Structure formats: C-alpha cells, structure tokens
Short mmCIF file of C-alpha atoms and ligand atoms in Angstrom, two decimals:
data_model
loop_
_atom_site.label_atom_id
_atom_site.label_comp_id
_atom_site.label_asym_id
_atom_site.label_seq_id
_atom_site.Cartn_x
_atom_site.Cartn_y
_atom_site.Cartn_z
CA MET O 20 -0.74 28.26 6.06
CA THR O 21 -2.15 25.10 4.47
CA ASP O 22 -4.40 22.46 6.45
CA PHE O 23 -1.40 19.76 5.92
CA THR O 24 1.20 22.20 6.94
CA ARG O 25 -0.88 22.90 10.04
CA LEU O 26 -1.36 19.31 10.76
CA ALA O 27 2.38 18.56 10.19
CA GLU O 28 3.29 21.49 12.32
CA ASP O 29 0.91 20.74 15.26
CA ILE O 30 2.12 16.62 15.35
CA ALA O 31 5.93 17.93 15.02
CA ARG O 32 5.07 20.01 17.97
CA GLU O 33 3.48 17.23 20.28
CA ALA O 34 6.16 14.82 19.05
CA GLY O 35 9.05 17.70 19.79
CA ASP O 36 7.47 18.20 23.49
CA MET O 37 7.18 14.21 24.51
CA LEU O 38 10.93 14.22 23.34
CA LEU O 39 12.17 16.96 25.35
CA ALA O 40 9.82 15.87 28.33
CA LYS O 41 11.46 12.23 28.24
CA ARG O 42 15.12 13.04 26.86
CA PRO O 43 17.61 11.73 29.39
CA THR O 44 19.35 14.25 31.02
CA MET O 45 22.46 12.71 30.95
CA SER O 46 23.88 11.59 27.53
CA VAL O 47 24.07 8.14 26.43
CA ALA O 48 22.02 5.94 28.49
CA PRO O 49 23.39 2.48 27.18
CA GLY O 50 20.34 0.52 27.63
CA ALA O 51 18.22 3.04 25.51
CA VAL O 52 20.60 2.69 22.43
CA GLN O 53 20.52 0.40 19.62
CA THR O 54 22.38 0.23 16.31
CA LYS O 55 20.95 -0.07 12.71
CA SER O 56 23.29 0.14 9.42
CA SER O 57 26.47 0.15 11.30
CA PRO O 58 27.91 0.29 15.04
CA THR O 59 27.72 4.12 14.61
CA ASP O 60 24.12 4.30 13.25
CA VAL O 61 22.21 4.17 16.67
CA VAL O 62 18.53 4.45 17.01
CA THR O 63 17.23 5.10 20.74
CA THR O 64 13.67 4.02 22.22
CA LEU O 65 12.72 7.51 21.74
CA ASP O 66 13.17 7.47 17.99
CA ARG O 67 10.62 4.55 18.13
CA ALA O 68 8.37 6.33 20.68
CA SER O 69 8.29 9.65 18.55
CA GLU O 70 7.36 7.95 15.39
CA GLN O 71 4.76 5.91 16.94
CA LEU O 72 3.09 9.10 18.36
CA ILE O 73 3.50 10.52 14.86
CA ARG O 74 1.78 7.68 13.25
CA GLN O 75 -0.97 7.66 15.82
CA ARG O 76 -1.78 11.45 15.34
CA ILE O 77 -1.77 11.14 11.39
CA LEU O 78 -3.93 8.38 11.50
CA ALA O 79 -6.30 9.70 13.63
CA ALA O 80 -6.75 12.90 11.76
CA ARG O 81 -6.57 11.12 8.29
CA PRO O 82 -7.37 7.58 8.55
CA GLY O 83 -6.22 5.48 5.17
CA ASP O 84 -3.34 8.01 4.70
CA ARG O 85 -0.16 6.38 3.71
CA ILE O 86 2.85 6.90 5.86
CA LEU O 87 6.59 6.08 5.43
CA GLY O 88 8.72 6.46 8.63
CA GLU O 89 12.66 5.95 9.12
CA GLU O 90 11.63 3.76 11.98
CA GLY O 91 8.90 1.76 10.84
CA GLY O 92 9.12 1.54 7.16
CA GLU O 93 6.03 2.30 4.72
CA ALA O 94 2.60 1.54 6.13
CA PRO O 95 0.20 0.83 2.93
CA GLY O 96 -3.08 2.62 2.52
CA GLU O 97 -5.37 3.59 -0.32
CA SER O 98 -4.86 7.24 -0.08
CA ASP O 99 -3.26 9.65 -2.60
CA VAL O 100 -1.61 11.13 0.57
CA ARG O 101 1.89 9.81 2.06
CA TRP O 102 3.37 11.24 5.05
CA VAL O 103 7.11 11.02 5.26
CA VAL O 104 8.49 11.12 8.77
CA ASP O 105 11.86 11.43 10.46
CA PRO O 106 11.11 10.99 14.14
CA ILE O 107 14.40 12.36 15.21
CA ASP O 108 16.92 13.54 12.53
CA GLY O 109 20.13 14.04 14.42
CA THR O 110 19.77 10.97 16.82
CA VAL O 111 23.58 11.16 17.77
CA ASN O 112 23.31 14.97 18.31
CA PHE O 113 20.03 13.85 20.57
CA LEU O 114 21.96 11.10 22.25
CA TYR O 115 24.84 13.45 23.17
CA GLY O 116 22.80 16.36 24.29
CA LEU O 117 23.89 18.57 21.49
CA PRO O 118 21.15 21.07 20.08
CA GLU O 119 20.93 20.17 16.57
CA TRP O 120 18.07 17.77 16.04
CA ALA O 121 14.55 17.94 14.72
CA VAL O 122 11.51 16.11 14.22
CA SER O 123 10.58 16.14 10.31
CA ILE O 124 7.18 15.75 8.81
CA ALA O 125 6.71 16.18 5.15
CA VAL O 126 3.26 15.58 3.04
CA GLU O 127 3.12 14.24 -0.44
CA VAL O 128 -0.01 14.21 -2.60
CA ASN O 129 0.34 11.84 -5.53
CA GLY O 130 4.15 11.64 -5.35
CA ARG O 131 4.80 15.46 -4.86
CA ILE O 132 5.83 17.20 -1.69
CA VAL O 133 3.01 19.83 -0.84
CA ALA O 134 3.62 20.60 3.17
CA GLY O 135 6.46 20.07 5.34
CA ALA O 136 7.30 20.82 9.08
CA VAL O 137 10.71 20.87 11.01
CA ASN O 138 10.65 21.14 14.49
CA VAL O 139 14.44 21.89 15.87
CA VAL O 140 13.31 21.13 19.15
CA PRO O 141 16.13 22.18 21.28
CA ARG O 142 16.21 25.68 19.69
CA GLY O 143 12.19 25.96 19.82
CA GLU O 144 12.17 26.56 16.25
CA MET O 145 9.56 25.31 14.02
CA PHE O 146 10.42 25.70 10.18
CA THR O 147 7.45 24.99 7.73
CA ALA O 148 6.57 25.56 4.28
CA ALA O 149 3.80 24.82 1.71
CA LEU O 150 4.23 24.31 -1.89
CA GLY O 151 4.21 27.22 -3.87
CA GLU O 152 3.28 29.52 -1.03
CA GLY O 153 6.39 30.07 1.00
CA ALA O 154 8.35 28.97 3.87
CA TRP O 155 8.45 30.40 7.58
CA LEU O 156 10.45 30.10 10.83
CA GLY O 157 7.55 30.73 12.98
CA GLY O 158 5.99 33.92 11.71
CA GLU O 159 8.99 35.03 9.47
CA ARG O 160 8.88 34.54 5.80
CA LEU O 161 12.35 32.96 4.87
CA ARG O 162 14.80 33.80 1.92
CA CYS O 163 18.09 32.08 1.30
CA ASN O 164 21.12 33.94 1.05
CA PRO O 165 21.47 35.33 -2.36
CA ALA O 166 24.55 35.85 -4.57
CA VAL O 167 27.39 34.52 -2.49
CA PRO O 168 30.42 33.40 -4.39
CA LEU O 169 31.82 29.72 -3.66
CA GLY O 170 34.92 31.09 -2.11
CA GLN O 171 32.76 32.97 0.34
CA ALA O 172 30.13 30.47 1.03
CA LEU O 173 29.73 28.86 4.24
CA VAL O 174 29.03 25.07 3.40
CA ALA O 175 27.31 22.40 5.43
CA THR O 176 27.65 18.76 4.92
CA GLY O 177 27.49 15.24 6.83
CA PHE O 178 28.93 11.99 6.63
CA GLY O 179 27.14 8.62 6.51
CA TYR O 180 27.55 5.69 8.96
CA ASP O 181 29.30 3.26 6.47
CA SER O 182 33.11 3.60 6.96
CA ALA O 183 34.46 2.98 3.26
CA ARG O 184 31.60 5.74 2.25
CA ARG O 185 33.06 8.11 4.99
CA ALA O 186 36.48 7.66 3.53
CA VAL O 187 35.26 9.00 0.04
CA GLN O 188 33.24 11.65 1.79
CA ALA O 189 36.66 12.78 3.61
CA GLU O 190 38.29 12.75 0.19
CA VAL O 191 35.72 14.77 -1.48
CA LEU O 192 35.93 17.26 1.70
CA THR O 193 39.75 17.80 1.20
CA ALA O 194 38.98 19.17 -2.49
CA VAL O 195 36.06 21.46 -1.08
CA LEU O 196 37.32 22.99 2.13
CA PRO O 197 40.24 25.05 0.49
CA ARG O 198 37.69 26.51 -2.13
CA VAL O 199 35.06 27.73 0.18
CA ARG O 200 34.77 30.11 3.30
CA ASP O 201 34.32 27.12 5.58
CA ILE O 202 32.43 23.85 6.30
CA ARG O 203 30.00 23.11 8.98
CA ARG O 204 29.09 19.27 9.97
CA GLY O 205 25.90 20.00 12.26
CA GLY O 206 24.70 16.59 12.52
CA SER O 207 21.17 16.81 11.17
CA CYS O 208 20.41 16.77 7.21
CA ALA O 209 17.07 18.34 7.92
CA VAL O 210 18.32 21.12 10.24
CA ASP O 211 21.23 21.80 7.67
CA LEU O 212 18.51 22.44 4.79
CA CYS O 213 16.42 24.67 6.95
CA SER O 214 19.87 26.53 7.86
CA VAL O 215 20.11 27.13 4.16
CA ALA O 216 16.71 28.36 3.95
CA CYS O 217 17.11 30.99 6.75
CA GLY O 218 20.61 32.10 5.81
CA ARG O 219 22.66 30.68 8.62
CA VAL O 220 24.64 28.46 5.93
CA ASP O 221 25.09 29.21 2.28
CA ALA O 222 25.00 25.67 0.98
CA TYR O 223 24.45 21.99 1.78
CA TYR O 224 25.64 19.04 0.12
CA GLU O 225 25.76 15.37 1.25
CA ARG O 226 25.97 11.77 -0.31
CA GLY O 227 23.69 9.37 1.02
CA VAL O 228 21.20 10.89 3.12
CA ASN O 229 17.43 9.18 3.19
CA TYR O 230 14.40 10.68 1.83
CA TRP O 231 12.88 11.16 5.32
CA ASP O 232 16.01 13.28 6.17
CA TYR O 233 15.06 15.75 3.47
CA ALA O 234 11.46 15.39 2.51
CA ALA O 235 10.12 18.35 4.64
CA ALA O 236 13.40 20.35 4.78
CA GLY O 237 14.05 20.34 1.08
CA LEU O 238 10.51 21.94 0.75
CA VAL O 239 11.50 24.53 3.10
CA ALA O 240 14.76 25.46 1.25
CA ALA O 241 12.89 25.42 -1.80
CA GLU O 242 10.31 27.87 -0.87
CA ALA O 243 12.96 29.94 0.51
CA GLY O 244 14.37 30.49 -2.98
CA ALA O 245 17.05 27.62 -2.84
CA VAL O 246 17.98 25.25 -5.67
CA ILE O 247 17.83 21.64 -4.63
CA GLY O 248 19.13 18.98 -6.73
CA GLY O 249 21.22 16.29 -7.66
CA LEU O 250 24.09 15.90 -9.95
CA ARG O 251 24.29 16.71 -13.82
CA GLY O 252 20.33 17.93 -13.74
CA ARG O 253 18.96 15.07 -11.89
CA PRO O 254 16.19 15.70 -9.17
CA TYR O 255 17.71 15.67 -5.64
CA ASN O 256 17.89 12.33 -4.26
CA SER O 257 19.69 9.66 -1.78
CA GLU O 258 22.70 9.66 -4.08
CA LEU O 259 23.49 13.45 -3.76
CA THR O 260 21.47 16.09 -2.35
CA LEU O 261 22.78 19.73 -3.08
CA CYS O 262 21.30 23.01 -2.08
CA ALA O 263 22.36 26.65 -2.58
CA ALA O 264 20.99 29.74 -3.89
CA PRO O 265 20.93 29.99 -7.76
CA GLY O 266 24.44 30.52 -8.86
CA LEU O 267 26.13 28.97 -5.82
CA PHE O 268 24.27 26.00 -6.73
CA GLU O 269 25.98 25.43 -9.99
CA GLU O 270 29.43 26.69 -8.80
CA LEU O 271 29.20 23.92 -5.85
CA HIS O 272 27.97 21.70 -8.32
CA ASP O 273 30.84 22.22 -10.76
CA LEU O 274 33.31 21.82 -8.15
CA LEU O 275 31.66 18.38 -6.85
CA ALA O 276 30.88 16.70 -10.13
CA PRO O 277 34.40 16.05 -11.12
CA LEU O 278 35.12 14.58 -7.59
CA ASP O 279 32.50 11.80 -8.26
CA PRO O 280 31.09 12.12 -4.75
CA GLU O 281 28.59 9.37 -5.48
CA ARG O 282 31.07 6.64 -5.26
CA ASP O 283 31.78 4.65 -2.41
CA THR O 284 35.16 3.11 -2.81
C1 IPD A 306 21.38 11.74 10.04
C2 IPD A 306 21.65 13.02 9.98
C3 IPD A 306 23.11 13.29 9.67
C4 IPD A 306 23.45 12.80 8.11
C5 IPD A 306 23.38 11.50 8.32
C6 IPD A 306 21.96 10.83 8.58
P1 IPD A 306 19.56 10.31 11.60
O1 IPD A 306 20.08 11.02 10.09
O2 IPD A 306 20.45 13.87 8.92
O3 IPD A 306 23.14 14.90 9.53
O4 IPD A 306 24.99 13.16 8.05
O5 IPD A 306 23.56 10.89 7.16
O6 IPD A 306 21.67 9.80 8.57
O7 IPD A 306 20.42 8.86 11.62
O8 IPD A 306 20.14 11.19 12.62
O9 IPD A 306 18.28 10.22 11.41
CA1 CA A 307 17.34 11.10 9.83
#
C-alpha cells in the first residue's frame, strides 16, 4: 500500500468512526437537514463535520496540499497533490438509516488519481486502491466479474436530484431494464463502483455524478480490472460514468449511446 493510500484510508476510517458515533439513531432529524441543488438534494450537519475533520487531518499530515470537497469546494495550495473528498456519499441513505453510504477520499498527483479509499461505514468495509498496484477490500485483492453478457448483467445506476433530468433517466432506464438481468439503485455512486470492483454487481452507469462521487471508487474499479469511461471514447466524466468488465462495457455502451443519456430534456 502506498503512503497516500494508507493516509486516505486512515482519514476515511476516522471520519467514518465519527459519523457512526454521532449519527442520529432515529432517521430524518429535521433541524439537521438543509437542501442544496433541489428540495431532494440534502446536506446534513454531519456531512459538513465529516468534511471539516477530513480537511484538518489532510492538512495536518500534508500542509500545502490542495483539497476539493463536496461541501467546502476547492481550497487553494501550491502542491501538485490534490485531495478529492466526499464526506458522505449516499447522504439520503445516511439520513434514512439505510446501509449504503461511504466516506470517499482520493489523491491526485498532477491531475491523475493515484490513490483512493472508500469506507462503507455501516458495513465496516474499507475499499482501497493504488494506481498500478491493485484494489483491495480489507486484505483481499479485488477482481470484477469477467465475461458477463449484457442479458445476464446486474446493473447498478442512480438518479440525479433535478426533476427534468430524472424524467430522462427514467426513460433511458425503460430501454435498459428489459435487456439486462436486473437493475439496482443503491443510492451511493462510490459504493456502486466498489460493488463493480468486488463483483456484487456487473456494471454501473449514471448521468450527472460529481467528481468527488467517483474519484476514489473509480480507481478501485479500474484497479479491479473494470473499464471506466464516458460515451464514445471519452474519459469518464460527470456527463456519463459507465463501468463494467471489458466486453460488457462495450455492450452496455452500445445500448446506452443511441438513447442519448446525457440529455436533460
Ligand atoms: C449521490 C449519490 C447517488 C447518486 C447521486 C449522487 P450524495 O451523492 O452518489 O447514488 O445517484 O447522483 O449525487 O448527494 O449522496 O453525496
Ligand atoms: Ca456524493
């Protein structure tokens, strides 16, 4: 494990422990919830507390590094190193007491992601990866499911917070669902990508996820042998993130591309 991976893991573990300790036992404590881009896009005081803790720990260990976080935006710095942080991916699950949420921390050097840790806190599972060195769940090296044909693929996806975008996502889904084994909507992009990495699903696609959602888990999936990309040869991005083993990736891509899944109306 690289020093970056180890540090990302340590900090993701500490933030996860804090969240578990402070999480309300009853779901949806109204005073603790605000909304962001739409009435369904929630942020809790614990999202902010988690990001603050993560920022403090990163800067204590590596003063001067840059940090991009979902809640606090970009903090400038001189370093070639930038940390990409989602303090809780799957905030709605967190709020409702569902088990699919994670703390996600990635490390970029000169714009390239080199390390990542995804702490799926309720399950006690720590996914880690280092560029060119593999992906792990705890001590176990990960490989995604090879050679699954589209018709037998279990496909994870998700939906954005904007109502018009959701209408298109639902339309795309009606064309995908009859062609695959089944669909899963777990509620955390980071967990979905880690699920591809460890073979709990065969593929994942989603329109509109943010860089902090997939930065760490995308490396986990890629290091587990999955292809992760966008439409028509583009690198994966917020327009569309698509991930599956080679072969299935192309099949799912060719199903999605003519549906124009990047549109919002
Ligand atoms: C969300 C989750 C969800 C995905 C949404 C994301 P958040 O992140 O990753 O699975 O469908 O598009 O915004 O808001 O819980 O950090
Ligand atoms: Ca997120």
